mmCIF file of C-alpha atoms and ligand atoms in Angstrom:
data_model
loop_
_atom_site.group_PDB
_atom_site.id
_atom_site.type_symbol
_atom_site.label_atom_id
_atom_site.label_comp_id
_atom_site.label_asym_id
_atom_site.label_seq_id
_atom_site.Cartn_x
_atom_site.Cartn_y
_atom_site.Cartn_z
ATOM 1 C CA MET A 1 -0.001 -0.006 0.007
ATOM 2 C CA LEU A 2 1.417 3.414 -0.961
ATOM 3 C CA LEU A 3 0.605 6.115 1.559
ATOM 4 C CA ASN A 4 1.535 9.774 1.715
ATOM 5 C CA SER A 5 4.362 9.212 -0.724
ATOM 6 C CA GLN A 6 4.807 12.971 -1.139
ATOM 7 C CA TYR A 7 6.126 12.949 2.417
ATOM 8 C CA THR A 8 8.571 10.106 1.995
ATOM 9 C CA ILE A 9 11.650 10.783 4.104
ATOM 10 C CA ASN A 10 14.689 8.693 3.330
ATOM 11 C CA LYS A 11 16.508 7.220 6.263
ATOM 12 C CA ILE A 12 18.579 10.181 7.409
ATOM 13 C CA PRO A 13 21.994 9.589 8.998
ATOM 14 C CA MET A 14 22.681 11.496 12.211
ATOM 15 C CA LYS A 15 25.860 12.836 13.671
ATOM 16 C CA ILE A 16 26.339 13.061 17.416
ATOM 17 C CA ALA A 17 29.651 14.804 18.107
ATOM 18 C CA ASP A 18 31.972 13.042 15.627
ATOM 19 C CA LEU A 19 29.984 9.839 15.705
ATOM 20 C CA LYS A 20 28.166 8.911 12.506
ATOM 21 C CA ILE A 21 24.896 7.071 13.111
ATOM 22 C CA PRO A 22 23.465 5.362 10.035
ATOM 23 C CA GLY A 23 19.866 6.463 10.611
ATOM 24 C CA ASN A 24 17.668 8.468 12.893
ATOM 25 C CA ILE A 25 15.334 5.982 14.569
ATOM 26 C CA LEU A 26 16.483 5.178 18.093
ATOM 27 C CA LEU A 27 15.410 2.690 20.725
ATOM 28 C CA ALA A 28 14.620 4.330 24.092
ATOM 29 C CA PRO A 29 16.393 3.119 27.221
ATOM 30 C CA MET A 30 13.873 1.109 29.229
ATOM 31 C CA SER A 31 14.569 -0.479 32.560
ATOM 32 C CA ASN A 32 13.929 -4.231 32.605
ATOM 33 C CA VAL A 33 13.163 -4.162 28.893
ATOM 34 C CA THR A 34 16.151 -3.090 26.806
ATOM 35 C CA ASN A 35 18.568 -5.841 27.695
ATOM 36 C CA LEU A 36 21.254 -6.827 25.168
ATOM 37 C CA PRO A 37 19.192 -9.516 23.332
ATOM 38 C CA PHE A 38 16.284 -7.138 22.882
ATOM 39 C CA ARG A 39 18.533 -4.335 21.727
ATOM 40 C CA LEU A 40 20.232 -6.639 19.217
ATOM 41 C CA MET A 41 16.866 -7.498 17.713
ATOM 42 C CA CYS A 42 15.898 -3.838 17.443
ATOM 43 C CA ARG A 43 19.228 -3.167 15.728
ATOM 44 C CA LYS A 44 18.659 -6.015 13.312
ATOM 45 C CA TYR A 45 15.340 -4.486 12.357
ATOM 46 C CA GLY A 46 16.664 -0.966 11.838
ATOM 47 C CA ALA A 47 17.108 0.881 15.142
ATOM 48 C CA SER A 48 20.111 3.091 14.434
ATOM 49 C CA LEU A 49 21.192 3.539 18.029
ATOM 50 C CA THR A 50 20.290 1.677 21.169
ATOM 51 C CA TYR A 51 20.842 2.636 24.784
ATOM 52 C CA SER A 52 21.280 0.345 27.757
ATOM 53 C CA GLU A 53 18.810 0.352 30.634
ATOM 54 C CA MET A 54 19.650 3.124 33.081
ATOM 55 C CA ILE A 55 22.537 2.359 35.459
ATOM 56 C CA SER A 56 22.879 3.977 38.882
ATOM 57 C CA ALA A 57 26.071 5.999 39.236
ATOM 58 C CA ASP A 58 26.233 5.089 42.927
ATOM 59 C CA ALA A 59 25.942 1.397 42.095
ATOM 60 C CA VAL A 60 28.828 1.681 39.603
ATOM 61 C CA ILE A 61 30.993 3.317 42.238
ATOM 62 C CA TYR A 62 30.192 0.577 44.721
ATOM 63 C CA GLU A 63 31.031 -1.953 41.988
ATOM 64 C CA ASN A 64 27.540 -3.451 42.117
ATOM 65 C CA GLU A 65 27.910 -6.289 39.631
ATOM 66 C CA LYS A 66 24.260 -6.585 38.697
ATOM 67 C CA SER A 67 24.008 -2.893 37.830
ATOM 68 C CA ILE A 68 27.271 -2.770 35.952
ATOM 69 C CA LYS A 69 26.247 -5.776 33.891
ATOM 70 C CA ARG A 70 23.418 -3.728 32.412
ATOM 71 C CA GLY A 71 26.050 -2.161 30.173
ATOM 72 C CA ILE A 72 27.156 -5.455 28.623
ATOM 73 C CA SER A 73 27.165 -5.276 24.837
ATOM 74 C CA CYS A 74 28.829 -6.875 21.826
ATOM 75 C CA ASP A 75 30.392 -5.872 18.492
ATOM 76 C CA ASP A 76 27.070 -6.150 16.648
ATOM 77 C CA GLU A 77 25.684 -3.379 18.829
ATOM 78 C CA ARG A 78 28.096 -0.638 17.941
ATOM 79 C CA PRO A 79 27.629 2.278 18.293
ATOM 80 C CA LEU A 80 26.559 1.673 21.862
ATOM 81 C CA GLY A 81 24.921 4.112 24.277
ATOM 82 C CA ILE A 82 24.994 3.529 28.048
ATOM 83 C CA GLN A 83 22.658 5.527 30.267
ATOM 84 C CA ILE A 84 23.466 6.561 33.812
ATOM 85 C CA PHE A 85 21.484 8.290 36.525
ATOM 86 C CA GLY A 86 22.522 9.989 39.755
ATOM 87 C CA ASN A 87 22.312 13.246 41.682
ATOM 88 C CA SER A 88 25.883 14.438 42.141
ATOM 89 C CA PRO A 89 28.358 15.767 39.557
ATOM 90 C CA GLU A 90 31.264 14.007 41.297
ATOM 91 C CA THR A 91 29.628 10.596 41.554
ATOM 92 C CA MET A 92 28.229 10.719 38.052
ATOM 93 C CA THR A 93 31.552 11.690 36.584
ATOM 94 C CA THR A 94 33.438 8.989 38.477
ATOM 95 C CA ALA A 95 30.820 6.440 37.376
ATOM 96 C CA ALA A 96 30.953 7.628 33.768
ATOM 97 C CA LEU A 97 34.763 7.307 33.768
ATOM 98 C CA ARG A 98 34.464 3.782 35.128
ATOM 99 C CA ILE A 99 31.914 2.918 32.425
ATOM 100 C CA GLU A 100 34.232 4.359 29.802
ATOM 101 C CA GLU A 101 36.989 2.116 31.146
ATOM 102 C CA ILE A 102 34.888 -1.072 31.270
ATOM 103 C CA TYR A 103 32.765 -0.803 28.109
ATOM 104 C CA GLN A 104 34.160 2.012 25.927
ATOM 105 C CA PRO A 105 30.671 3.031 24.758
ATOM 106 C CA GLU A 106 30.392 5.487 21.907
ATOM 107 C CA ILE A 107 27.920 7.562 23.931
ATOM 108 C CA ILE A 108 27.012 8.010 27.576
ATOM 109 C CA ASP A 109 23.496 9.285 28.177
ATOM 110 C CA VAL A 110 22.415 11.096 31.315
ATOM 111 C CA ASN A 111 18.939 10.513 32.663
ATOM 112 C CA PHE A 112 17.110 13.723 33.605
ATOM 113 C CA GLY A 113 13.696 12.304 32.769
ATOM 114 C CA CYS A 114 12.746 9.299 34.867
ATOM 115 C CA PRO A 115 9.704 10.162 37.033
ATOM 116 C CA ALA A 116 9.822 6.984 39.189
ATOM 117 C CA LYS A 117 9.744 7.647 42.934
ATOM 118 C CA LEU A 118 12.670 5.286 43.383
ATOM 119 C CA LEU A 119 14.834 7.879 41.618
ATOM 120 C CA THR A 120 13.142 11.213 42.352
ATOM 121 C CA LYS A 121 13.116 10.655 46.135
ATOM 122 C CA ASP A 122 16.921 10.811 45.936
ATOM 123 C CA GLY A 123 16.946 13.818 43.645
ATOM 124 C CA CYS A 124 17.768 11.744 40.532
ATOM 125 C CA GLY A 125 16.063 11.527 37.108
ATOM 126 C CA SER A 126 13.355 14.123 36.482
ATOM 127 C CA ALA A 127 13.773 15.577 40.021
ATOM 128 C CA LEU A 128 16.900 17.301 38.658
ATOM 129 C CA LEU A 129 14.795 19.388 36.288
ATOM 130 C CA LYS A 130 13.914 21.515 39.312
ATOM 131 C CA SER A 131 17.617 22.316 39.848
ATOM 132 C CA PRO A 132 19.046 23.797 36.664
ATOM 133 C CA GLU A 133 22.306 24.775 38.442
ATOM 134 C CA LEU A 134 22.885 21.154 39.409
ATOM 135 C CA ILE A 135 22.177 20.000 35.862
ATOM 136 C CA HIS A 136 24.722 22.514 34.671
ATOM 137 C CA GLU A 137 27.310 21.283 37.172
ATOM 138 C CA ILE A 138 26.724 17.665 36.221
ATOM 139 C CA ILE A 139 27.086 18.301 32.511
ATOM 140 C CA LYS A 140 30.026 20.639 32.898
ATOM 141 C CA LYS A 141 31.908 18.115 34.999
ATOM 142 C CA LEU A 142 31.171 15.325 32.583
ATOM 143 C CA SER A 143 32.235 17.548 29.722
ATOM 144 C CA ASP A 144 35.524 18.453 31.416
ATOM 145 C CA ASN A 145 36.406 14.881 32.296
ATOM 146 C CA LEU A 146 35.016 12.480 29.713
ATOM 147 C CA SER A 147 36.441 11.699 26.322
ATOM 148 C CA THR A 148 33.224 9.926 25.333
ATOM 149 C CA PRO A 149 30.522 12.214 23.925
ATOM 150 C CA PHE A 150 27.488 12.324 26.130
ATOM 151 C CA THR A 151 23.828 13.071 25.579
ATOM 152 C CA ALA A 152 21.005 14.092 27.901
ATOM 153 C CA LYS A 153 17.442 12.798 28.093
ATOM 154 C CA ILE A 154 14.871 15.140 29.589
ATOM 155 C CA ARG A 155 11.136 15.529 30.072
ATOM 156 C CA ILE A 156 9.452 18.869 29.445
ATOM 157 C CA LEU A 157 8.400 21.216 32.236
ATOM 158 C CA PRO A 158 4.854 22.640 32.381
ATOM 159 C CA ASP A 159 6.302 25.980 31.293
ATOM 160 C CA MET A 160 7.730 26.280 27.783
ATOM 161 C CA ASP A 161 10.289 28.974 28.662
ATOM 162 C CA LYS A 162 11.693 26.974 31.571
ATOM 163 C CA THR A 163 11.940 23.910 29.329
ATOM 164 C CA LEU A 164 13.846 25.951 26.756
ATOM 165 C CA GLU A 165 16.099 27.308 29.458
ATOM 166 C CA ILE A 166 17.068 23.787 30.552
ATOM 167 C CA ALA A 167 17.603 22.678 26.959
ATOM 168 C CA HIS A 168 19.870 25.656 26.251
ATOM 169 C CA LEU A 169 21.769 25.074 29.463
ATOM 170 C CA ILE A 170 22.349 21.440 28.555
ATOM 171 C CA GLU A 171 23.718 22.480 25.162
ATOM 172 C CA ARG A 172 25.892 25.228 26.599
ATOM 173 C CA ALA A 173 27.370 22.953 29.226
ATOM 174 C CA GLY A 174 28.639 20.537 26.570
ATOM 175 C CA ALA A 175 26.120 17.771 25.790
ATOM 176 C CA SER A 176 26.386 16.460 22.231
ATOM 177 C CA ALA A 177 22.643 15.781 21.746
ATOM 178 C CA ILE A 178 19.419 15.926 23.687
ATOM 179 C CA THR A 179 16.373 13.670 23.719
ATOM 180 C CA VAL A 180 13.096 15.260 24.770
ATOM 181 C CA HIS A 181 10.143 13.246 26.026
ATOM 182 C CA GLY A 182 7.180 15.581 25.587
ATOM 183 C CA ARG A 183 5.586 14.835 28.946
ATOM 184 C CA THR A 184 6.092 16.457 32.305
ATOM 185 C CA GLN A 185 7.229 14.586 35.413
ATOM 186 C CA GLN A 186 3.738 14.940 36.889
ATOM 187 C CA GLN A 187 2.166 13.345 33.825
ATOM 188 C CA GLN A 188 4.259 10.196 34.268
ATOM 189 C CA TYR A 189 2.950 8.272 31.235
ATOM 190 C CA SER A 190 -0.584 9.715 31.072
ATOM 191 C CA GLY A 191 -2.000 12.173 28.566
ATOM 192 C CA LYS A 192 -0.354 12.858 25.245
ATOM 193 C CA ALA A 193 3.262 13.818 24.583
ATOM 194 C CA ASN A 194 3.492 17.500 23.714
ATOM 195 C CA HIS A 195 5.570 17.709 20.562
ATOM 196 C CA GLU A 196 5.092 21.442 20.315
ATOM 197 C CA TYR A 197 7.681 21.891 23.054
ATOM 198 C CA VAL A 198 9.987 19.461 21.304
ATOM 199 C CA ARG A 199 9.620 21.380 18.045
ATOM 200 C CA LYS A 200 10.478 24.655 19.766
ATOM 201 C CA ILE A 201 13.597 23.135 21.335
ATOM 202 C CA LYS A 202 14.696 21.857 17.954
ATOM 203 C CA GLN A 203 14.219 25.318 16.465
ATOM 204 C CA GLU A 204 16.447 26.909 19.090
ATOM 205 C CA LEU A 205 19.278 24.423 19.630
ATOM 206 C CA ASN A 206 22.276 23.629 17.476
ATOM 207 C CA ILE A 207 23.002 20.138 18.793
ATOM 208 C CA PRO A 208 20.895 17.211 17.472
ATOM 209 C CA VAL A 209 17.465 16.977 19.107
ATOM 210 C CA ILE A 210 15.656 13.654 19.313
ATOM 211 C CA ALA A 211 11.886 13.565 19.781
ATOM 212 C CA ASN A 212 10.388 11.010 22.136
ATOM 213 C CA GLY A 213 6.893 10.152 23.280
ATOM 214 C CA ASP A 214 3.921 8.374 21.683
ATOM 215 C CA ILE A 215 5.647 7.257 18.515
ATOM 216 C CA VAL A 216 3.846 3.981 17.977
ATOM 217 C CA ASP A 217 3.738 3.248 14.243
ATOM 218 C CA GLU A 218 4.704 4.337 10.729
ATOM 219 C CA ILE A 219 2.415 7.371 10.633
ATOM 220 C CA SER A 220 3.235 8.737 14.094
ATOM 221 C CA ALA A 221 6.939 8.319 13.309
ATOM 222 C CA GLN A 222 6.620 10.275 10.089
ATOM 223 C CA GLN A 223 4.390 12.949 11.609
ATOM 224 C CA THR A 224 6.713 13.464 14.568
ATOM 225 C CA LEU A 225 9.745 13.874 12.302
ATOM 226 C CA GLU A 226 7.900 16.303 10.094
ATOM 227 C CA TYR A 227 6.194 18.307 12.796
ATOM 228 C CA THR A 228 9.130 18.695 15.145
ATOM 229 C CA GLY A 229 11.839 18.888 12.478
ATOM 230 C CA CYS A 230 13.957 16.840 14.890
ATOM 231 C CA ASP A 231 17.117 15.047 13.841
ATOM 232 C CA GLY A 232 15.809 11.745 15.099
ATOM 233 C CA ILE A 233 12.993 9.952 16.889
ATOM 234 C CA MET A 234 13.192 7.618 19.847
ATOM 235 C CA ILE A 235 10.710 4.804 20.413
ATOM 236 C CA GLY A 236 9.920 3.271 23.802
ATOM 237 C CA ARG A 237 6.789 1.393 24.802
ATOM 238 C CA ALA A 238 5.547 0.585 21.307
ATOM 239 C CA ALA A 239 8.751 -1.400 20.713
ATOM 240 C CA MET A 240 8.347 -3.535 23.862
ATOM 241 C CA GLY A 241 7.970 -7.099 22.571
ATOM 242 C CA ASN A 242 7.787 -5.647 19.088
ATOM 243 C CA PRO A 243 11.311 -5.091 17.725
ATOM 244 C CA PHE A 244 9.945 -5.591 14.197
ATOM 245 C CA LEU A 245 8.363 -2.138 14.531
ATOM 246 C CA PHE A 246 11.742 -0.689 13.554
ATOM 247 C CA ARG A 247 11.640 -2.573 10.232
ATOM 248 C CA ARG A 248 8.122 -1.356 9.543
ATOM 249 C CA ILE A 249 8.945 2.262 10.328
ATOM 250 C CA SER A 250 12.258 2.256 8.444
ATOM 251 C CA HIS A 251 10.565 0.725 5.428
ATOM 252 C CA PHE A 252 7.800 3.317 5.475
ATOM 253 C CA LEU A 253 10.129 6.267 5.873
ATOM 254 C CA GLU A 254 12.323 5.026 3.062
ATOM 255 C CA THR A 255 9.640 4.022 0.570
ATOM 256 C CA GLY A 256 6.336 5.613 1.629
ATOM 257 C CA GLU A 257 4.840 2.120 1.633
ATOM 258 C CA MET A 258 3.453 0.100 4.484
ATOM 259 C CA LEU A 259 5.363 -3.176 4.785
ATOM 260 C CA ASP A 260 3.256 -6.210 4.017
ATOM 261 C CA TYR A 261 4.016 -8.906 6.586
ATOM 262 C CA ARG A 262 2.408 -11.756 8.476
ATOM 263 C CA GLN A 263 2.030 -10.421 11.997
ATOM 264 C CA CYS A 264 1.380 -13.720 13.721
ATOM 265 C CA SER A 265 4.310 -15.717 12.327
ATOM 266 C CA GLN A 266 6.599 -12.699 12.604
ATOM 267 C CA ARG A 267 5.854 -12.291 16.300
ATOM 268 C CA ILE A 268 6.387 -15.973 17.031
ATOM 269 C CA ALA A 269 9.672 -16.030 15.092
ATOM 270 C CA ASP A 270 10.828 -12.924 16.982
ATOM 271 C CA LEU A 271 9.891 -14.421 20.322
ATOM 272 C CA ARG A 272 11.858 -17.590 19.470
ATOM 273 C CA GLU A 273 14.889 -15.558 18.421
ATOM 274 C CA TYR A 274 14.655 -13.426 21.534
ATOM 275 C CA PHE A 275 14.511 -16.454 23.852
ATOM 276 C CA GLY A 276 17.453 -17.933 21.929
ATOM 277 C CA LEU A 277 19.499 -14.787 22.465
ATOM 278 C CA LEU A 278 18.618 -14.719 26.151
ATOM 279 C CA GLU A 279 20.060 -18.251 26.415
ATOM 280 C CA GLU A 280 23.093 -17.339 24.343
ATOM 281 C CA TYR A 281 23.951 -14.417 26.610
ATOM 282 C CA ASP A 282 23.038 -16.311 29.754
ATOM 283 C CA LEU A 283 20.334 -13.795 30.594
ATOM 284 C CA ALA A 284 17.220 -16.013 30.698
ATOM 285 C CA PRO A 285 17.215 -16.132 34.524
ATOM 286 C CA THR A 286 17.124 -12.313 34.644
ATOM 287 C CA VAL A 287 13.754 -11.943 32.871
ATOM 288 C CA HIS A 288 10.196 -13.054 33.522
ATOM 289 C CA ILE A 289 9.707 -15.384 30.558
ATOM 290 C CA LYS A 290 5.893 -15.350 30.583
ATOM 291 C CA ALA A 291 5.706 -11.562 30.859
ATOM 292 C CA GLN A 292 8.061 -11.288 27.875
ATOM 293 C CA ALA A 293 5.901 -13.706 25.896
ATOM 294 C CA GLN A 294 2.858 -11.557 26.717
ATOM 295 C CA TRP A 295 4.660 -8.465 25.397
ATOM 296 C CA PHE A 296 5.660 -10.192 22.178
ATOM 297 C CA THR A 297 2.058 -11.202 21.511
ATOM 298 C CA ARG A 298 0.416 -7.896 22.423
ATOM 299 C CA GLY A 299 -2.008 -6.660 19.790
ATOM 300 C CA MET A 300 -2.378 -10.059 18.114
ATOM 301 C CA ARG A 301 -5.823 -11.312 17.213
ATOM 302 C CA ASN A 302 -7.378 -13.630 19.792
ATOM 303 C CA GLY A 303 -5.591 -11.672 22.526
ATOM 304 C CA ARG A 304 -7.562 -13.045 25.457
ATOM 305 C CA HIS A 305 -7.012 -16.635 24.363
ATOM 306 C CA ILE A 306 -3.294 -16.013 23.840
ATOM 307 C CA ARG A 307 -2.864 -14.372 27.241
ATOM 308 C CA ARG A 308 -4.577 -17.306 28.919
ATOM 309 C CA SER A 309 -2.532 -19.954 27.145
ATOM 310 C CA ILE A 310 0.721 -18.179 28.039
ATOM 311 C CA ALA A 311 -0.365 -17.857 31.676
ATOM 312 C CA GLU A 312 -1.204 -21.586 31.820
ATOM 313 C CA ALA A 313 1.899 -22.824 29.952
ATOM 314 C CA LYS A 314 4.168 -25.162 31.899
ATOM 315 C CA CYS A 315 7.260 -24.548 29.824
ATOM 316 C CA VAL A 316 8.524 -22.433 26.950
ATOM 317 C CA GLU A 317 7.667 -25.103 24.367
ATOM 318 C CA ASP A 318 4.054 -25.086 25.612
ATOM 319 C CA ILE A 319 3.912 -21.380 24.826
ATOM 320 C CA PHE A 320 5.133 -21.907 21.286
ATOM 321 C CA GLU A 321 2.858 -24.888 20.686
ATOM 322 C CA SER A 322 -0.258 -22.947 21.519
ATOM 323 C CA LEU A 323 0.906 -19.839 19.667
ATOM 324 C CA GLU A 324 1.658 -21.836 16.538
ATOM 325 C CA GLU A 325 -1.718 -23.543 16.725
ATOM 326 C CA MET A 326 -3.468 -20.169 16.991
ATOM 327 C CA CYS A 327 -1.355 -18.777 14.183
ATOM 328 C CA LYS A 328 -2.535 -21.518 11.797
ATOM 329 C CA HIS A 329 -6.075 -20.210 12.126
ATOM 330 C CA ALA A 330 -5.147 -16.535 12.080
ATOM 331 C CA GLU A 331 -3.129 -16.354 8.846
HETATM 332 C C1 FMN B 401 9.205 0.073 31.338
HETATM 333 C C2 FMN B 401 9.877 1.377 31.072
HETATM 334 C C3 FMN B 401 11.153 1.609 31.525
HETATM 335 C C4 FMN B 401 11.800 2.819 31.267
HETATM 336 N N1 FMN B 401 13.085 2.980 31.679
HETATM 337 C C5 FMN B 401 13.765 4.115 31.332
HETATM 338 C C6 FMN B 401 15.145 4.248 31.594
HETATM 339 O O1 FMN B 401 15.815 3.347 32.100
HETATM 340 N N2 FMN B 401 15.744 5.439 31.249
HETATM 341 C C7 FMN B 401 15.052 6.462 30.653
HETATM 342 O O2 FMN B 401 15.628 7.509 30.335
HETATM 343 N N3 FMN B 401 13.731 6.333 30.360
HETATM 344 C C8 FMN B 401 13.097 5.198 30.675
HETATM 345 N N4 FMN B 401 11.794 5.050 30.313
HETATM 346 C C9 FMN B 401 11.141 6.098 29.501
HETATM 347 C C10 FMN B 401 11.301 5.816 27.995
HETATM 348 O O3 FMN B 401 12.667 5.843 27.642
HETATM 349 C C11 FMN B 401 10.552 6.841 27.143
HETATM 350 O O4 FMN B 401 11.087 8.107 27.417
HETATM 351 C C12 FMN B 401 9.056 6.878 27.452
HETATM 352 O O5 FMN B 401 8.519 5.585 27.529
HETATM 353 C C13 FMN B 401 8.291 7.681 26.402
HETATM 354 O O6 FMN B 401 8.433 7.110 25.109
HETATM 355 P P1 FMN B 401 7.281 6.182 24.445
HETATM 356 O O7 FMN B 401 6.012 6.990 24.422
HETATM 357 O O8 FMN B 401 7.792 5.862 23.085
HETATM 358 O O9 FMN B 401 7.124 4.994 25.326
HETATM 359 C C14 FMN B 401 11.110 3.856 30.574
HETATM 360 C C15 FMN B 401 9.814 3.624 30.142
HETATM 361 C C16 FMN B 401 9.174 2.419 30.387
HETATM 362 C C17 FMN B 401 7.771 2.228 29.882
#
């Protein structure tokens, strides 16, 4: 199907500092979601840059093995972005230097957006948006000490001017790019992302700006790129259990055509590959297998039936047996 071909946007390479990124569709960092196997699948399907789950700067300093392992990657995932969070310029810089030493990522991202109480109660994540001076100190210190380019991920503030002020400050202090999730801290994940703020930030800044929030399919990806004029888009929740979304969006942006594919067999094949990669990287014990299977089958026809059969499955093969049976009738 050919749609809106007059708006076809070819896959546009991005540059963050001196780093060339082959396209402009990014996978959002998501705690307990964007582990290495999942990121590899998103890359395979066209995500141009992937970030690790957020890593606590304090935990890195205390050499917490579980936290540090969140940065594990492999050659197929280059360029690699690792995200950190914290509340002190000193700790965050020491942690970033340690991460540089262990993983040599191409980018380190700083989390100024997470609204979870677990972070904000300690003044981390989006709580920092209330302290522009501290944001400045954090970025300045990182900028003075790191050789790795770093990026910042923020949420918007209720007030446009204050949001712009923070964005300018982040640029001035030395960040190489900024991602803006068009929701406030108070909104958490409710309401709609406000891309008007994102557009304004893009108009005013010189560093690359990446739009984030509510990009869920081909059309919303295209509309967000066009409306905001941003250098790239970042996709979070819609990609959970659905790495193939990157192929669909890339295909649409490059050709103006919706990709014709068999949803049911695609999802099952992806789930199999994902479970295989979890085994390969010895990460199966770190995830809830049934929850992951539910994510990978979200939005499929016969949803209630699928959810029940996954919940009742006794082993992984049970899950695939019932999915394949359902698929026979669906396609
Ligand atoms: C389960 C989950 C975990 C998340 N973890 C992180 C994180 O570790 N770091 C971060 O900056 N944002 C995190 N986010 C926010 C996403 O990166 C993204 O900004 C947000 O979901 C909005 O994008 P979306 O509408 O495409 O989902 C998380 C979101 C979800 C749903």
